């Protein structure tokens, strides 16, 4: 499949998902992922992590995220870290959050700051991460807003 065809199919699959037609979306995402589309691989990681139209399967979620990462999808770095947080494997989560932050992912930086904000020992690193979220190009508005509030707490 060429990139335009992937994009059109991805948008169609996304529309199915948004409409709650998870089985139809799953079929398209699997088709595209099997053809090498890293964004679809990443989306399958989310689908299996959340159990959208399938039984929740963390192992399958991790496998799809790892495949997406191998195929160059940087969003899956953060997704994989969040999955590891959900199963309380915080060292693995930290590793993947750090890799995501290294790509410029501001949302991952916010998540890593939350993860590290358990003691004063990590306070300097938490402050750096929060500053990064506020100033980086690749953070969602909600992450940036939350980081500003977090910075106030850290003062």
CSV table of C-alpha atoms in Angstrom, one decimal, residues 6-152:
chain,number,residue,atom,x,y,z
A,6,UNK,CA,-2.6,4.0,4.1
A,7,UNK,CA,-3.7,7.5,5.1
A,8,UNK,CA,-7.1,7.1,3.6
A,9,UNK,CA,-7.6,3.6,5.1
A,10,UNK,CA,-6.3,4.9,8.5
A,11,UNK,CA,-8.8,7.7,8.5
A,12,UNK,CA,-11.5,5.3,7.6
A,13,UNK,CA,-10.5,2.9,10.4
A,14,UNK,CA,-10.2,5.9,12.8
A,15,UNK,CA,-13.8,7.0,11.9
A,16,UNK,CA,-15.0,3.4,12.6
A,17,UNK,CA,-13.3,3.5,16.0
A,18,UNK,CA,-14.8,6.9,16.8
A,19,UNK,CA,-18.2,5.7,15.9
A,20,UNK,CA,-17.8,2.7,18.2
A,21,UNK,CA,-17.5,0.2,15.3
A,22,UNK,CA,-14.4,-1.3,16.9
A,23,UNK,CA,-14.6,-4.7,14.9
A,24,UNK,CA,-14.5,-2.8,11.6
A,25,UNK,CA,-11.7,-0.6,12.8
A,26,UNK,CA,-9.7,-3.6,14.1
A,27,UNK,CA,-10.0,-5.3,10.7
A,28,UNK,CA,-8.6,-2.3,8.9
A,29,UNK,CA,-5.8,-1.6,11.4
A,30,UNK,CA,-4.7,-5.2,11.2
A,31,UNK,CA,-4.7,-5.1,7.4
A,32,UNK,CA,-2.6,-2.0,7.4
A,33,UNK,CA,-0.3,-3.1,10.2
A,34,UNK,CA,0.3,-6.4,8.4
A,35,UNK,CA,1.3,-4.4,5.3
A,36,UNK,CA,3.9,-2.5,7.4
A,37,UNK,CA,2.1,0.7,8.5
A,38,UNK,CA,3.6,1.7,11.8
A,39,UNK,CA,0.8,4.0,12.8
A,40,UNK,CA,-1.7,1.1,12.5
A,41,UNK,CA,0.7,-1.0,14.6
A,42,UNK,CA,0.7,1.7,17.3
A,43,UNK,CA,-3.1,2.0,17.2
A,44,UNK,CA,-3.4,-1.8,17.6
A,45,UNK,CA,-1.3,-1.4,20.8
A,46,UNK,CA,-3.9,1.0,22.1
A,47,UNK,CA,-6.8,-1.2,21.0
A,48,UNK,CA,-5.4,-4.2,22.9
A,49,UNK,CA,-4.4,-2.2,25.9
A,50,UNK,CA,-7.9,-0.7,26.3
A,51,UNK,CA,-9.8,-3.7,25.0
A,52,UNK,CA,-11.6,-1.8,22.2
A,53,UNK,CA,-13.6,-4.4,20.3
A,54,UNK,CA,-11.3,-7.2,21.6
A,55,UNK,CA,-10.6,-8.7,24.9
A,56,UNK,CA,-8.0,-6.6,26.7
A,57,UNK,CA,-4.6,-8.2,26.2
A,58,UNK,CA,-1.6,-6.4,27.6
A,59,UNK,CA,0.8,-8.9,26.0
A,60,UNK,CA,-0.6,-8.3,22.6
A,61,UNK,CA,-0.6,-4.5,23.2
A,62,UNK,CA,3.1,-4.7,24.1
A,63,UNK,CA,3.9,-6.8,21.0
A,64,UNK,CA,2.2,-4.3,18.7
A,65,UNK,CA,3.9,-1.3,20.3
A,66,UNK,CA,7.3,-3.0,20.0
A,67,UNK,CA,6.6,-3.7,16.3
A,68,UNK,CA,5.6,-0.1,15.8
A,69,UNK,CA,8.7,1.2,17.5
A,70,UNK,CA,10.9,-1.1,15.4
A,71,UNK,CA,9.1,0.3,12.3
A,72,UNK,CA,9.9,3.9,13.4
A,73,UNK,CA,6.7,5.0,15.2
A,74,UNK,CA,7.8,7.3,18.1
A,75,UNK,CA,4.3,7.7,19.6
A,76,UNK,CA,4.5,4.0,20.6
A,77,UNK,CA,7.3,4.8,23.0
A,78,UNK,CA,5.0,6.8,25.2
A,79,UNK,CA,2.1,4.3,24.6
A,80,UNK,CA,4.3,1.4,25.7
A,81,UNK,CA,5.4,3.3,28.8
A,82,UNK,CA,1.8,4.0,29.7
A,83,UNK,CA,1.0,0.3,29.3
A,84,UNK,CA,3.9,-0.7,31.6
A,85,UNK,CA,2.6,1.9,34.2
A,86,UNK,CA,-0.9,0.2,34.0
A,87,UNK,CA,0.6,-3.1,35.0
A,88,UNK,CA,2.9,-1.4,37.6
A,89,UNK,CA,6.1,-2.2,35.9
A,90,UNK,CA,7.5,1.2,36.6
A,91,UNK,CA,11.2,0.6,35.7
A,92,UNK,CA,10.2,-0.5,32.3
A,93,UNK,CA,7.8,2.5,32.1
A,94,UNK,CA,10.6,4.8,33.0
A,95,UNK,CA,12.9,3.4,30.3
A,96,UNK,CA,10.3,3.9,27.6
A,97,UNK,CA,9.3,7.3,28.8
A,98,UNK,CA,12.9,8.4,28.7
A,99,UNK,CA,13.2,7.1,25.1
A,100,UNK,CA,10.0,9.1,24.2
A,101,UNK,CA,11.3,12.3,25.9
A,102,UNK,CA,14.5,11.9,23.9
A,103,UNK,CA,12.5,12.2,20.7
A,104,UNK,CA,10.9,15.5,22.0
A,105,UNK,CA,7.7,14.1,23.3
A,106,UNK,CA,6.4,16.6,25.8
A,107,UNK,CA,3.4,14.4,26.9
A,108,UNK,CA,5.9,11.6,27.8
A,109,UNK,CA,7.9,14.2,29.8
A,110,UNK,CA,4.9,15.0,31.8
A,111,UNK,CA,4.2,11.3,32.5
A,112,UNK,CA,7.8,10.8,33.5
A,113,UNK,CA,7.7,13.7,35.8
A,114,UNK,CA,4.6,12.2,37.5
A,115,UNK,CA,6.3,8.9,37.8
A,116,UNK,CA,9.4,10.4,39.4
A,117,UNK,CA,7.5,12.8,41.7
A,118,UNK,CA,7.6,10.4,44.6
A,119,UNK,CA,10.4,11.8,46.6
A,120,UNK,CA,12.6,14.9,47.0
A,121,UNK,CA,15.5,12.9,45.5
A,122,UNK,CA,14.1,13.3,42.0
A,123,UNK,CA,12.8,16.9,42.4
A,124,UNK,CA,15.5,18.5,40.2
A,125,UNK,CA,14.8,16.1,37.4
A,126,UNK,CA,11.0,16.6,37.8
A,127,UNK,CA,11.5,20.4,37.5
A,128,UNK,CA,13.6,19.9,34.3
A,129,UNK,CA,10.9,17.7,32.8
A,130,UNK,CA,8.1,20.1,33.6
A,131,UNK,CA,10.1,23.0,32.1
A,132,UNK,CA,10.6,20.8,29.0
A,133,UNK,CA,6.9,20.2,28.7
A,134,UNK,CA,6.1,23.9,28.9
A,135,UNK,CA,8.6,24.9,26.3
A,136,UNK,CA,8.8,22.0,23.8
A,137,UNK,CA,7.1,22.0,20.4
A,138,UNK,CA,5.6,18.5,20.8
A,139,UNK,CA,3.2,18.7,23.7
A,140,UNK,CA,-0.5,18.7,23.7
A,141,UNK,CA,-2.2,21.9,25.0
A,142,UNK,CA,-3.7,19.9,27.9
A,143,UNK,CA,-0.2,18.5,28.8
A,144,UNK,CA,1.3,22.0,28.7
A,145,UNK,CA,-1.6,23.4,30.9
A,146,UNK,CA,-1.1,20.6,33.4
A,147,UNK,CA,2.7,21.2,33.4
A,148,UNK,CA,2.1,24.9,34.3
A,149,UNK,CA,0.0,23.8,37.2
A,150,UNK,CA,2.6,21.2,38.2
A,151,UNK,CA,5.3,23.9,38.1
A,152,UNK,CA,3.3,26.0,40.6
